[in-house]
Coordinates of C-alpha atoms in Angstrom, one line a residue:
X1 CA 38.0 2.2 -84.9
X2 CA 38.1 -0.2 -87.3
X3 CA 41.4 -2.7 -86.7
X4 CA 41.1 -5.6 -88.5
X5 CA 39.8 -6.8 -91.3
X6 CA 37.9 -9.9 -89.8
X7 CA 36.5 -10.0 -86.7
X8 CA 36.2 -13.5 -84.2
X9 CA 33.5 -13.2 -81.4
X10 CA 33.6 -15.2 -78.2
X11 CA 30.8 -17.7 -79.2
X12 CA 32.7 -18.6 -81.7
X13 CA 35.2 -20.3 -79.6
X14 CA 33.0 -21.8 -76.8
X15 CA 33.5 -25.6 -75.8
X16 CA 30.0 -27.7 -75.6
X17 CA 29.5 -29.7 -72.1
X18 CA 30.2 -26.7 -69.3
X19 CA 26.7 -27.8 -67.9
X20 CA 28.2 -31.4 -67.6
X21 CA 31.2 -30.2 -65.4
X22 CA 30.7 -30.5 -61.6
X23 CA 30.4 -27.4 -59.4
X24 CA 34.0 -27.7 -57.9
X25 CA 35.3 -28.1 -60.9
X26 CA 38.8 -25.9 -61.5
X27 CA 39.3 -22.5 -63.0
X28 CA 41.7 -22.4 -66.0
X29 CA 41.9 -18.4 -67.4
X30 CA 42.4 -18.9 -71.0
X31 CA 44.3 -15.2 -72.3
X32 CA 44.0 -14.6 -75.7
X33 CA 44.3 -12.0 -78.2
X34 CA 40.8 -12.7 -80.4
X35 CA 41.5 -9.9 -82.9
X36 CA 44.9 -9.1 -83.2
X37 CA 45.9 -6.3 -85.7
X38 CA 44.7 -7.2 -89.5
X39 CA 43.3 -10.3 -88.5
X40 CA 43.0 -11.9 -92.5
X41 CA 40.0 -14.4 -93.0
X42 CA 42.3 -18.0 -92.9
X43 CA 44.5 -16.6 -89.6
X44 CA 40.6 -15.7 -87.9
X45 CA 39.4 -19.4 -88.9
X46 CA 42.8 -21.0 -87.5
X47 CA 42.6 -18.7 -84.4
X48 CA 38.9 -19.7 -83.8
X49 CA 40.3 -23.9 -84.6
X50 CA 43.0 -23.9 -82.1
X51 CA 40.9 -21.7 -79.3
X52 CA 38.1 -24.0 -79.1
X53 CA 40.3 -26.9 -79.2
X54 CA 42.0 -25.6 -75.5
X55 CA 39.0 -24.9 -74.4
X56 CA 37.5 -28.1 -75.3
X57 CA 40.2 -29.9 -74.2
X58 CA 40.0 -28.2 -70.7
X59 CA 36.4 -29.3 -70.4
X60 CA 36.9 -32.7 -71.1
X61 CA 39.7 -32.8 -68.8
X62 CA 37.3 -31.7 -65.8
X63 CA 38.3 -27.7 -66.0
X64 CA 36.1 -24.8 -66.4
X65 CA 37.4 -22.3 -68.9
X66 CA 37.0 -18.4 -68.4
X67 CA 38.0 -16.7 -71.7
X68 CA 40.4 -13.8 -71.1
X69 CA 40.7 -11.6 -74.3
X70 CA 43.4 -9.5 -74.3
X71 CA 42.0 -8.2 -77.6
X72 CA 39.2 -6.6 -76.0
X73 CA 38.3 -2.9 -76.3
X74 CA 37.8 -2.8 -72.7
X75 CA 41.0 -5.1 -71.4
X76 CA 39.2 -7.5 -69.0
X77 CA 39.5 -7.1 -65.1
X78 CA 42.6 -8.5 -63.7
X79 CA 40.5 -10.0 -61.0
X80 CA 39.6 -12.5 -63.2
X81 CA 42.5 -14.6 -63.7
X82 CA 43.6 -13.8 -60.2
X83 CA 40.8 -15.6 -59.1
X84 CA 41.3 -18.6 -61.3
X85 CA 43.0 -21.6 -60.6
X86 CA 45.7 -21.9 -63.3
X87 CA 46.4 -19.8 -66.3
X88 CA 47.1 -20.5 -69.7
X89 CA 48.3 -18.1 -72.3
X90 CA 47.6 -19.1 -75.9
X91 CA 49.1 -18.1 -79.2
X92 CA 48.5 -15.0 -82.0
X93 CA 50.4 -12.3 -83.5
X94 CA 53.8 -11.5 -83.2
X95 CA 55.3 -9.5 -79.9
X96 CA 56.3 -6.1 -80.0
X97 CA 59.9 -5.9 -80.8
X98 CA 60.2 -2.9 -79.0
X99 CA 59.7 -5.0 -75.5
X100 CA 63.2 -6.8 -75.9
X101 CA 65.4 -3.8 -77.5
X102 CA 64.4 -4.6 -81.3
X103 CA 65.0 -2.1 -83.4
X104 CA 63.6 -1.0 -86.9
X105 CA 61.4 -3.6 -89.0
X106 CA 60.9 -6.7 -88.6
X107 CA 60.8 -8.8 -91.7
X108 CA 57.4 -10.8 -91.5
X109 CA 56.0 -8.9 -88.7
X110 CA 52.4 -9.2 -88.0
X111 CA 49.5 -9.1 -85.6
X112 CA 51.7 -7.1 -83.1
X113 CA 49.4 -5.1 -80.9
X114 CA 51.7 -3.7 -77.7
X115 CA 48.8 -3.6 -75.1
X116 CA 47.8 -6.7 -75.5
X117 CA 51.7 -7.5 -74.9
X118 CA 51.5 -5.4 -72.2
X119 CA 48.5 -6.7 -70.6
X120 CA 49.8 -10.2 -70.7
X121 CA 53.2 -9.9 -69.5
X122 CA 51.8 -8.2 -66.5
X123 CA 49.0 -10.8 -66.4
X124 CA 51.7 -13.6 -66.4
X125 CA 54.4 -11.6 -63.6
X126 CA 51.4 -11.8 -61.7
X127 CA 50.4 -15.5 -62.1
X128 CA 53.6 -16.2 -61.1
X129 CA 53.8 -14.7 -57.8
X130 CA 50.6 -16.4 -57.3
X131 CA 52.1 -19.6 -57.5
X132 CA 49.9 -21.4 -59.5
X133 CA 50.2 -23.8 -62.1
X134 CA 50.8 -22.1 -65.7
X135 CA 50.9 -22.8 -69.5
X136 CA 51.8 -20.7 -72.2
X137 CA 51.7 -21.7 -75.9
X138 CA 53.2 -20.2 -78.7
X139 CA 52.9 -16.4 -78.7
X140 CA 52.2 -16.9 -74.7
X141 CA 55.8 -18.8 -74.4
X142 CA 57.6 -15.9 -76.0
X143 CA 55.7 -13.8 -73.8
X144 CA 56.9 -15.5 -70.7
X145 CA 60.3 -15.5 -71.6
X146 CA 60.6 -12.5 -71.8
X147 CA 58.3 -11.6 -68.0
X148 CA 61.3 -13.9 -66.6
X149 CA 63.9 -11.3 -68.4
X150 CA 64.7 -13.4 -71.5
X151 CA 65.0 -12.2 -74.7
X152 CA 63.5 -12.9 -78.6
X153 CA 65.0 -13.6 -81.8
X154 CA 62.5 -11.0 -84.0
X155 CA 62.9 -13.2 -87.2
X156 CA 64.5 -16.4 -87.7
X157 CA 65.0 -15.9 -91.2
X158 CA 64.0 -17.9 -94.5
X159 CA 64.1 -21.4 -94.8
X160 CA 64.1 -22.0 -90.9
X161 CA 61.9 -24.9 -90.8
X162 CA 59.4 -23.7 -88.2
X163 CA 57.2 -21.7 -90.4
X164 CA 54.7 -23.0 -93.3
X165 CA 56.0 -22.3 -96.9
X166 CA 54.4 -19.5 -99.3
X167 CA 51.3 -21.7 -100.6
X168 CA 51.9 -24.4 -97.9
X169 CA 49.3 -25.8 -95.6
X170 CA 49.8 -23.7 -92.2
X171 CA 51.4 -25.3 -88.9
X172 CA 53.7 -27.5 -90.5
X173 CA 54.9 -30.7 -88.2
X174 CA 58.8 -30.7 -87.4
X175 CA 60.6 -33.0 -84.5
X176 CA 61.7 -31.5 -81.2
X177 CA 63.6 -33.2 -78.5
X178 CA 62.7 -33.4 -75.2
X179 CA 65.0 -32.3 -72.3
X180 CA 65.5 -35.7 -70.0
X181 CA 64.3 -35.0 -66.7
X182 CA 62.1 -31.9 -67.4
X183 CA 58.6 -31.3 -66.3
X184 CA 57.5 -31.5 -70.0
X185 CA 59.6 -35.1 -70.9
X186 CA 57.8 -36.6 -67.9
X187 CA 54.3 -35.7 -68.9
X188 CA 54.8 -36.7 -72.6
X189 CA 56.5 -40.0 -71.7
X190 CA 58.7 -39.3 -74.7
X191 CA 62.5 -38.0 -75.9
X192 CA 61.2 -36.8 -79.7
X193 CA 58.1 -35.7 -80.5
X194 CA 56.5 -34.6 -83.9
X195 CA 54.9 -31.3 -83.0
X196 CA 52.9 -29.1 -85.0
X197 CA 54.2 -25.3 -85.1
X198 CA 54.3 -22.4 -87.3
X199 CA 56.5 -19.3 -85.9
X200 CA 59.4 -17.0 -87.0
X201 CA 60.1 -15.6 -83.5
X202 CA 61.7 -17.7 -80.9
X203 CA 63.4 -17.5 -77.8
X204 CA 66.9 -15.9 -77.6
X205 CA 68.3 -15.3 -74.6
X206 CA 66.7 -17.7 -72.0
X207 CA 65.5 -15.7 -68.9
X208 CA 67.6 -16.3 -65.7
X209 CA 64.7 -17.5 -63.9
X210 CA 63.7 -20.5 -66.8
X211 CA 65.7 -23.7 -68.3
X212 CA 65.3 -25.4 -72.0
X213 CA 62.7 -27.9 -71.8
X214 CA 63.3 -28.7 -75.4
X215 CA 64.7 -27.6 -78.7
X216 CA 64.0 -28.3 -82.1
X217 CA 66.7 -30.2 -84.4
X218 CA 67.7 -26.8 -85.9
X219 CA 68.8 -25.5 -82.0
X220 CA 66.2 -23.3 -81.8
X221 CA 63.9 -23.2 -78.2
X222 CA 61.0 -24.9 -78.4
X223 CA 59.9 -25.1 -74.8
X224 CA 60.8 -23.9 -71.5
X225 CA 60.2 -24.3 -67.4
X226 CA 60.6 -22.2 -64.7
X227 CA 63.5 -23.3 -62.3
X228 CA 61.5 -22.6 -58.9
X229 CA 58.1 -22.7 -59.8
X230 CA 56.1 -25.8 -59.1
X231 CA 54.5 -25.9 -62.5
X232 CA 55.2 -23.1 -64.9
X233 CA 55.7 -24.5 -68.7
X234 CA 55.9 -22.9 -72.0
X235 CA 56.0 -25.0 -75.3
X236 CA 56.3 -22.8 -78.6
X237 CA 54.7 -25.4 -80.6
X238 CA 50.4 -25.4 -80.8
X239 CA 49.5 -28.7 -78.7
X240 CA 45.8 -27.3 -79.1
X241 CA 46.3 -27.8 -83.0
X242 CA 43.2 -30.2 -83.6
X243 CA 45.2 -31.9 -86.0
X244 CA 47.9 -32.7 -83.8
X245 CA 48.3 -35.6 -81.8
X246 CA 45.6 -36.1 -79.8
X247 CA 47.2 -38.5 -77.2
X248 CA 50.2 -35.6 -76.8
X249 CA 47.4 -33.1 -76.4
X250 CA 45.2 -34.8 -73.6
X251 CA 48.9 -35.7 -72.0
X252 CA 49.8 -32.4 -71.3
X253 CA 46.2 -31.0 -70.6
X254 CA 45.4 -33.7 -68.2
X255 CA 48.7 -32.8 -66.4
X256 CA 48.0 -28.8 -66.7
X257 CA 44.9 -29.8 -65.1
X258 CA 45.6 -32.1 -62.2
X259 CA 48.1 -29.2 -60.9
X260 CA 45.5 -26.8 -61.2
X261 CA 43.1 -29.2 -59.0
X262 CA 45.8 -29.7 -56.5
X263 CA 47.3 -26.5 -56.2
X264 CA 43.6 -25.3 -54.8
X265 CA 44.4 -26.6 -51.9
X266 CA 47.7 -25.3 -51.1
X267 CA 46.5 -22.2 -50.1
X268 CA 43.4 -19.9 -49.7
X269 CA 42.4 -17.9 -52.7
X270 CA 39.9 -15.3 -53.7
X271 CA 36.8 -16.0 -55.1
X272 CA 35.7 -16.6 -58.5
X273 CA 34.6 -13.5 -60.6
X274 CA 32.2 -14.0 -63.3
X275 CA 33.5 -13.7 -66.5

């Protein structure tokens, strides 16, 4: 069956330099939806941008990536990102309204493909009963919210702020403020930041289990933390945007990283499937 109109292949996205990465080097399981739902020709070429941009930035911060696609015909093994070291959850199409008690259409809807939502939310309960360090950007912080029992805001409506303009470059930049003494201020070394982000979902209700990390002028949540979790983060904003700041970028990478290297040795873990 023939789903989308464009198709992105997994070479497509693959980092240069694994051979230079050292044998011990940590796990990262990179989840994302390749080809969501009619996939158009400039939302394949951005998808394919920012995805080798995280993975890129995972190998030059000492990580081995294994690609997760939750696009797939045949949804990858959850073995595999059990056996990784950290997770992280990129961005794509819009989540299934249906999940959170939507009702009817959605103005704007697109990509939304319910078993890759499905897949992922499971994937993400999972990661964090594992314990282990977590990241989920964009599409993948929505998706957490709402594994933690928060809810979404289907549309934010026109002239939000947070979405590009009809004939407007994509990923516009906007300002968000940090929340002092979260997770996310600490790594970034920073109040403000000028982010890059393009969305017209958001989170609504914030799940029980997660606290504001920071908003963006407007109110709206840009980023979130788990309250118990040693290191579970999700920012709704797309850090992996290669023409994003570079220095915010390898700030919050490097972190992602380092707790995925330390959290190896909290515990024993099961060995590392082939992807």
């Amino acid at each position: 069956m023939n789903r989308q109109a464009v198709h992105l292949k997994a070479h497509e996205v693959a980092p240069v330099g694994l051979w230079s990465l050292r044998a011990g080097a940590p796990t990262v399981a990179t989840v994302v939806s390749l080809n969501f739902p009619g996939l158009a020709p400039d939302t394949r070429d951005l998808m394919r941008r920012f995805t080798r941009a995280a993975l890129q930035c995972l190998v030059n911060t000492g990580a081995r990536p294994v690609l997760v696609d939750s696009s797939a015909r045949q949804l990858p093994d959850p073995s595999v990102p059990a056996a990784a070291d950290a997770v992280l959850v990129l961005g794509g199409g819009d989540v299934d309204p249906a999940l959170y008690g939507g009702e009817g259409a959605v103005p704007h809807a697109y990509g939304v493909d319910r078993r890759a939502d499905l897949y992922t939310l499971d994937l993400l309960r999972r990661t964090l009963d594992r314990d282990v360090p977590l990241l989920a950007v964009g599409r993948g912080s929505q998706l957490l919210n709402l594994a933690c029992g928060g809810t979404l805001v289907p549309d934010l409506g026109a002239g939000h702020g947070h979405r590009r303009e009809p004939g407007s470059p994509m990923c516009p930049e906007e300002q968000v403020v940090l929340t002092p003494g979260s997770t996310l201020a600490g790594v970034l070394g920073a109040q403000r930041l000028t982010v890059r982000s393009d969305h017209h979902q958001a989170v609504d209700v914030v799940a029980p289990r997660l606290r504001v990390a920071a908003v963006a002028e407007d109110g709206v949540v840009e980023a979130t933390e788990h309250r118990d979790h040693p290191w579970a983060v999700g920012v709704q904003w797309h850090p992996e945007d290669s023409y994003g700041s570079a220095a915010d970028r390898g700030r919050l990478f490097s972190a992602f990283v380092a707790q995925a290297e330390s959290g190896r040795h909290r515990a024993p873990k099961p060995q590392v499937l082939a992807a």
